[in-house]
Short mmCIF file of C-alpha atoms in Angstrom, two decimals:
data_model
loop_
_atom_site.label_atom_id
_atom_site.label_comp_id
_atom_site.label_asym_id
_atom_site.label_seq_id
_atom_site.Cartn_x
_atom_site.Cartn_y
_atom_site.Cartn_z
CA UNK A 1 -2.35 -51.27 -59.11
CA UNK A 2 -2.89 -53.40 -62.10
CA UNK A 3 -0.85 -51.42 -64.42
CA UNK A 4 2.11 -51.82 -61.71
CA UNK A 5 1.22 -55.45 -61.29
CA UNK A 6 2.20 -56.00 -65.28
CA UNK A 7 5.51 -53.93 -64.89
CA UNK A 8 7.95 -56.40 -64.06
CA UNK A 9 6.73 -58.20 -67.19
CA UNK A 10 7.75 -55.73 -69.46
CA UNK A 11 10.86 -55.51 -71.44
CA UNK A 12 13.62 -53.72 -70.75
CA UNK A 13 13.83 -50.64 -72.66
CA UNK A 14 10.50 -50.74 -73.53
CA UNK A 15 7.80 -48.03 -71.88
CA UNK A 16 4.40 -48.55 -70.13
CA UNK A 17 1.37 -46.30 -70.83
CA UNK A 18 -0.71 -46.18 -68.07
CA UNK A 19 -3.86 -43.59 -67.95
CA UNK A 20 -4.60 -41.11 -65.88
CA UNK A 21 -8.21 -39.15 -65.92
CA UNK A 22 -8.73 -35.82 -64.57
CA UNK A 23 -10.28 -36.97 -61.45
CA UNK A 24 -6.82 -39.13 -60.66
CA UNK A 25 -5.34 -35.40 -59.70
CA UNK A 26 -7.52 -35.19 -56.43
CA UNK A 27 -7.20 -38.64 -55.47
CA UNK A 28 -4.02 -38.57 -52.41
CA UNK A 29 -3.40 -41.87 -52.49
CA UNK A 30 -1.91 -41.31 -56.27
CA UNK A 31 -0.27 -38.06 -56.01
CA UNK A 32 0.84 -38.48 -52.37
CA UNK A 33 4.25 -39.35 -53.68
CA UNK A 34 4.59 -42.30 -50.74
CA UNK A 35 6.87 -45.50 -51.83
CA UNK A 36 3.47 -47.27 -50.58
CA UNK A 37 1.79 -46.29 -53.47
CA UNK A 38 2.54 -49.20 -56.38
CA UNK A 39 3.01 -46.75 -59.51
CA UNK A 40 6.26 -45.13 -57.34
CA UNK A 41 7.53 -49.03 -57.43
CA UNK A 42 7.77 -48.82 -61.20
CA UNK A 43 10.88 -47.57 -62.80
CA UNK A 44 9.43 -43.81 -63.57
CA UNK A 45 11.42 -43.56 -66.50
CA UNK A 46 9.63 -46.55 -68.04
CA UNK A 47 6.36 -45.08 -67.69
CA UNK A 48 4.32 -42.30 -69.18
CA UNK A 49 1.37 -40.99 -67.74
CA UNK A 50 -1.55 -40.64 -69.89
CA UNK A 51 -3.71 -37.85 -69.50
CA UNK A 52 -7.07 -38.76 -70.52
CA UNK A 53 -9.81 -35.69 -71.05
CA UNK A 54 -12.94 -37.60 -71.48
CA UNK A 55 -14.43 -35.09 -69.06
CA UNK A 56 -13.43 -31.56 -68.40
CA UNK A 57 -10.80 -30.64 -66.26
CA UNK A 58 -11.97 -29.15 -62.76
CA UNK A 59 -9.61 -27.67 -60.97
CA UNK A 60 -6.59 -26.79 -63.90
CA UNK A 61 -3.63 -25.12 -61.13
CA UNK A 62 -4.49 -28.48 -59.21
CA UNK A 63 -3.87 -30.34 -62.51
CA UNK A 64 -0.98 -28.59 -63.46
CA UNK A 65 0.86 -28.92 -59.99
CA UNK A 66 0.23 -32.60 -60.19
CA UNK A 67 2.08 -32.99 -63.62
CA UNK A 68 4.87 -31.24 -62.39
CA UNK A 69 4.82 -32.99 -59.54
CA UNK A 70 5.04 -36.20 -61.46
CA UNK A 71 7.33 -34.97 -64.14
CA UNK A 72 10.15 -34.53 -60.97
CA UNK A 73 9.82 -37.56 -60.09
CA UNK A 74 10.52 -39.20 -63.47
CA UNK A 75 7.98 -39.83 -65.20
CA UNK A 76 7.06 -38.60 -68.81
CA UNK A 77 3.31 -37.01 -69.79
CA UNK A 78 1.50 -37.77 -72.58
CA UNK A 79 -1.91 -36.08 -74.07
CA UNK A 80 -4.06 -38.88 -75.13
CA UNK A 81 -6.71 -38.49 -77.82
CA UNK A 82 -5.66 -35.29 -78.89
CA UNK A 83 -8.29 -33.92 -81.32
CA UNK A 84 -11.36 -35.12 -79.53
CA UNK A 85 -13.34 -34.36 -76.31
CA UNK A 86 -12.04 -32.67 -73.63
CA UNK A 87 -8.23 -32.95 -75.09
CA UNK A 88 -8.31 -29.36 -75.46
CA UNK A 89 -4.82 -27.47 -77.05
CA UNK A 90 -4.88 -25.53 -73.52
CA UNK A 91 -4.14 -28.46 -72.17
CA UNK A 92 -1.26 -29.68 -74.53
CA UNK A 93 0.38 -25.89 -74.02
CA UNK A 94 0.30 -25.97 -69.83
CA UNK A 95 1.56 -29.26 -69.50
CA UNK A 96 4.14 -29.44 -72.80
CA UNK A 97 3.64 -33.24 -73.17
CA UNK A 98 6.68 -35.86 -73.82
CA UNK A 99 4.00 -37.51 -75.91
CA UNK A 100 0.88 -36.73 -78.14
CA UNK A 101 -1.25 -38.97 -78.78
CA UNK A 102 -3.65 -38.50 -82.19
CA UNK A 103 -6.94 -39.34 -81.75
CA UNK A 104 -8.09 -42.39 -84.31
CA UNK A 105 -10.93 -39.39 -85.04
CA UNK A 106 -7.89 -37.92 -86.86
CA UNK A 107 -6.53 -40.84 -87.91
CA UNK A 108 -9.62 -43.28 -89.82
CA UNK A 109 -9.87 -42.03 -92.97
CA UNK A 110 -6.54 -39.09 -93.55
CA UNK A 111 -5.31 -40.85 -96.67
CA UNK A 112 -8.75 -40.19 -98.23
CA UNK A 113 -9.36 -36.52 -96.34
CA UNK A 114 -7.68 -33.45 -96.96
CA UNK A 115 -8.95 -31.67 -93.76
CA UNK A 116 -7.33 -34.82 -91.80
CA UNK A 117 -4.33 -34.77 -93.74
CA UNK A 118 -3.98 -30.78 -93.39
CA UNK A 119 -4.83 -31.17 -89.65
CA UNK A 120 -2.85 -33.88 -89.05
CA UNK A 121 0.27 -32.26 -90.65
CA UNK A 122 0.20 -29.01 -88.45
CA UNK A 123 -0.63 -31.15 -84.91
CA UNK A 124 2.72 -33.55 -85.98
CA UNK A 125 4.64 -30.63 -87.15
CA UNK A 126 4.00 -28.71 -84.04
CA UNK A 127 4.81 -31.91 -81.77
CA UNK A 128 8.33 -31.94 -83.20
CA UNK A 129 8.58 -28.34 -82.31
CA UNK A 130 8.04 -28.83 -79.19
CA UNK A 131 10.01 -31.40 -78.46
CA UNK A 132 6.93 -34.27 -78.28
CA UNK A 133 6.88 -37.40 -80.03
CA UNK A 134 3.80 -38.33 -81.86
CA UNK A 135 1.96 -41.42 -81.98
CA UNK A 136 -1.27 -42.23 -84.27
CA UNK A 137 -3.62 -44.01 -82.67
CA UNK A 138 -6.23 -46.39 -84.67
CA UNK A 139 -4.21 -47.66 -87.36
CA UNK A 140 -6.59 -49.49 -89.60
CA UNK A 141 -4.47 -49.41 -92.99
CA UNK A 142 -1.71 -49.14 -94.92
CA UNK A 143 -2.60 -46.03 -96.85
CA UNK A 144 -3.40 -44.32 -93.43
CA UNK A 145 0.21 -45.73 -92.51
CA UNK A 146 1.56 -44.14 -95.53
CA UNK A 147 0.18 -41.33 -94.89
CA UNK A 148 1.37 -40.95 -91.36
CA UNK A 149 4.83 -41.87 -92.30
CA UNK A 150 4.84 -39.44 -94.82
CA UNK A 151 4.18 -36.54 -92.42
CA UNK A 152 6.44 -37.59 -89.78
CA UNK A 153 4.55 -39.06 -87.16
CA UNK A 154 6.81 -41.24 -85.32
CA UNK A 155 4.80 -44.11 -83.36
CA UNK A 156 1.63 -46.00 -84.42
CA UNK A 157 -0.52 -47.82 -82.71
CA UNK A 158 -3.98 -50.13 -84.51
CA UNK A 159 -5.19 -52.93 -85.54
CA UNK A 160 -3.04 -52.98 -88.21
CA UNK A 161 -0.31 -53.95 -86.29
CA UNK A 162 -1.49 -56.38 -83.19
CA UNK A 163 -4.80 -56.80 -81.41
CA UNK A 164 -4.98 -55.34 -78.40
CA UNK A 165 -3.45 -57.98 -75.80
CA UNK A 166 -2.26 -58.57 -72.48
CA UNK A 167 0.97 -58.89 -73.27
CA UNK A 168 3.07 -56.54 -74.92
CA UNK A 169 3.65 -57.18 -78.85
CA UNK A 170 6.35 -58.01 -80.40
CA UNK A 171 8.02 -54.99 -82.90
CA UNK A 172 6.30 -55.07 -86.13
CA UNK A 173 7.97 -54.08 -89.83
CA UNK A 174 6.57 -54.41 -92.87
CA UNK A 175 8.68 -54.99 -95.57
CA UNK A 176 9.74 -52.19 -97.55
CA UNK A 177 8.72 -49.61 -95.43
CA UNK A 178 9.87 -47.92 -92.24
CA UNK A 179 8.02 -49.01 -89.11
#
């Protein structure tokens, strides 16, 4: 309800993230697919489902009907914190996300880690392959920018660009540098 409630405010052409946890797929209410239900009064082209694993998945055909289910309807599916927890790479090959969200686990420290940096290269390479669009989550600083940038990944998200805030922020650049 409160993600719907903020809809209207949102640009056009802009997308809303709105999370979903693994015990969302049982509730009927959510999935019921009734015009009563305030997500279905959001444009479902504008918004992308999170799936958030911070517990295990229960029931995974019941989770996997219920992102197809949503998928017909319009909506797009993103893995959120990908690398830590429950965000399992099962997951991110049953449901072929739109989206894939990094986990700042990955992300605080890569321009000073070779592991990350390694890690982080296969997980954005393999998004592209798939067709997903990657987005770094935790942005702290500009060498962990650069280093983002250099492999590809394609949305960012930290403190380095905007607190987090009820409204949405305004696009940020930096000068010289692709944003």
């Amino acid at each position: 309800r409160a993600a719907a409630a903020v809809f209207p405010s949102i640009p056009a052409g802009r997308k809303m993230f709105v999370n979903f946890h693994p015990d969302d797929f049982h509730d009927p209410h959510i999935l019921s697919g009734s015009d009563t239900e305030p997500l279905y009064k959001c444009d479902p082209t504008r918004v992308v489902i999170e799936l958030t694993e911070r517990s295990a998945i229960a029931d995974a055909q019941l989770f996997k009907t219920s992102v197809e289910m949503l998928r017909k309807r319009g909506y797009s599916v993103a893995i959120d914190d990908l690398g830590s927890g429950y965000a399992s790479l099962s997951v991110l090959a049953a449901i072929n996300p739109n989206y894939v969200k990094l986990d700042i686990s990955l992300i605080r420290g890569c321009d000073r880690s070779t592991v990350k940096h390694s890690l982080l290269r296969t997980l954005i390479k393999f998004a592209g392959e798939i067709g997903a669009t990657t987005i770094a989550e935790g942005i702290e600083t500009v060498p962990e920018y650069e280093v983002l940038r250099s492999l590809g990944c394609e949305l960012g998200q930290g403190f380095l660009f905007a607190r987090p805030a009820f409204e949405p922020a305004e696009s940020i650049s930096f000068p010289g540098r692709v944003s």
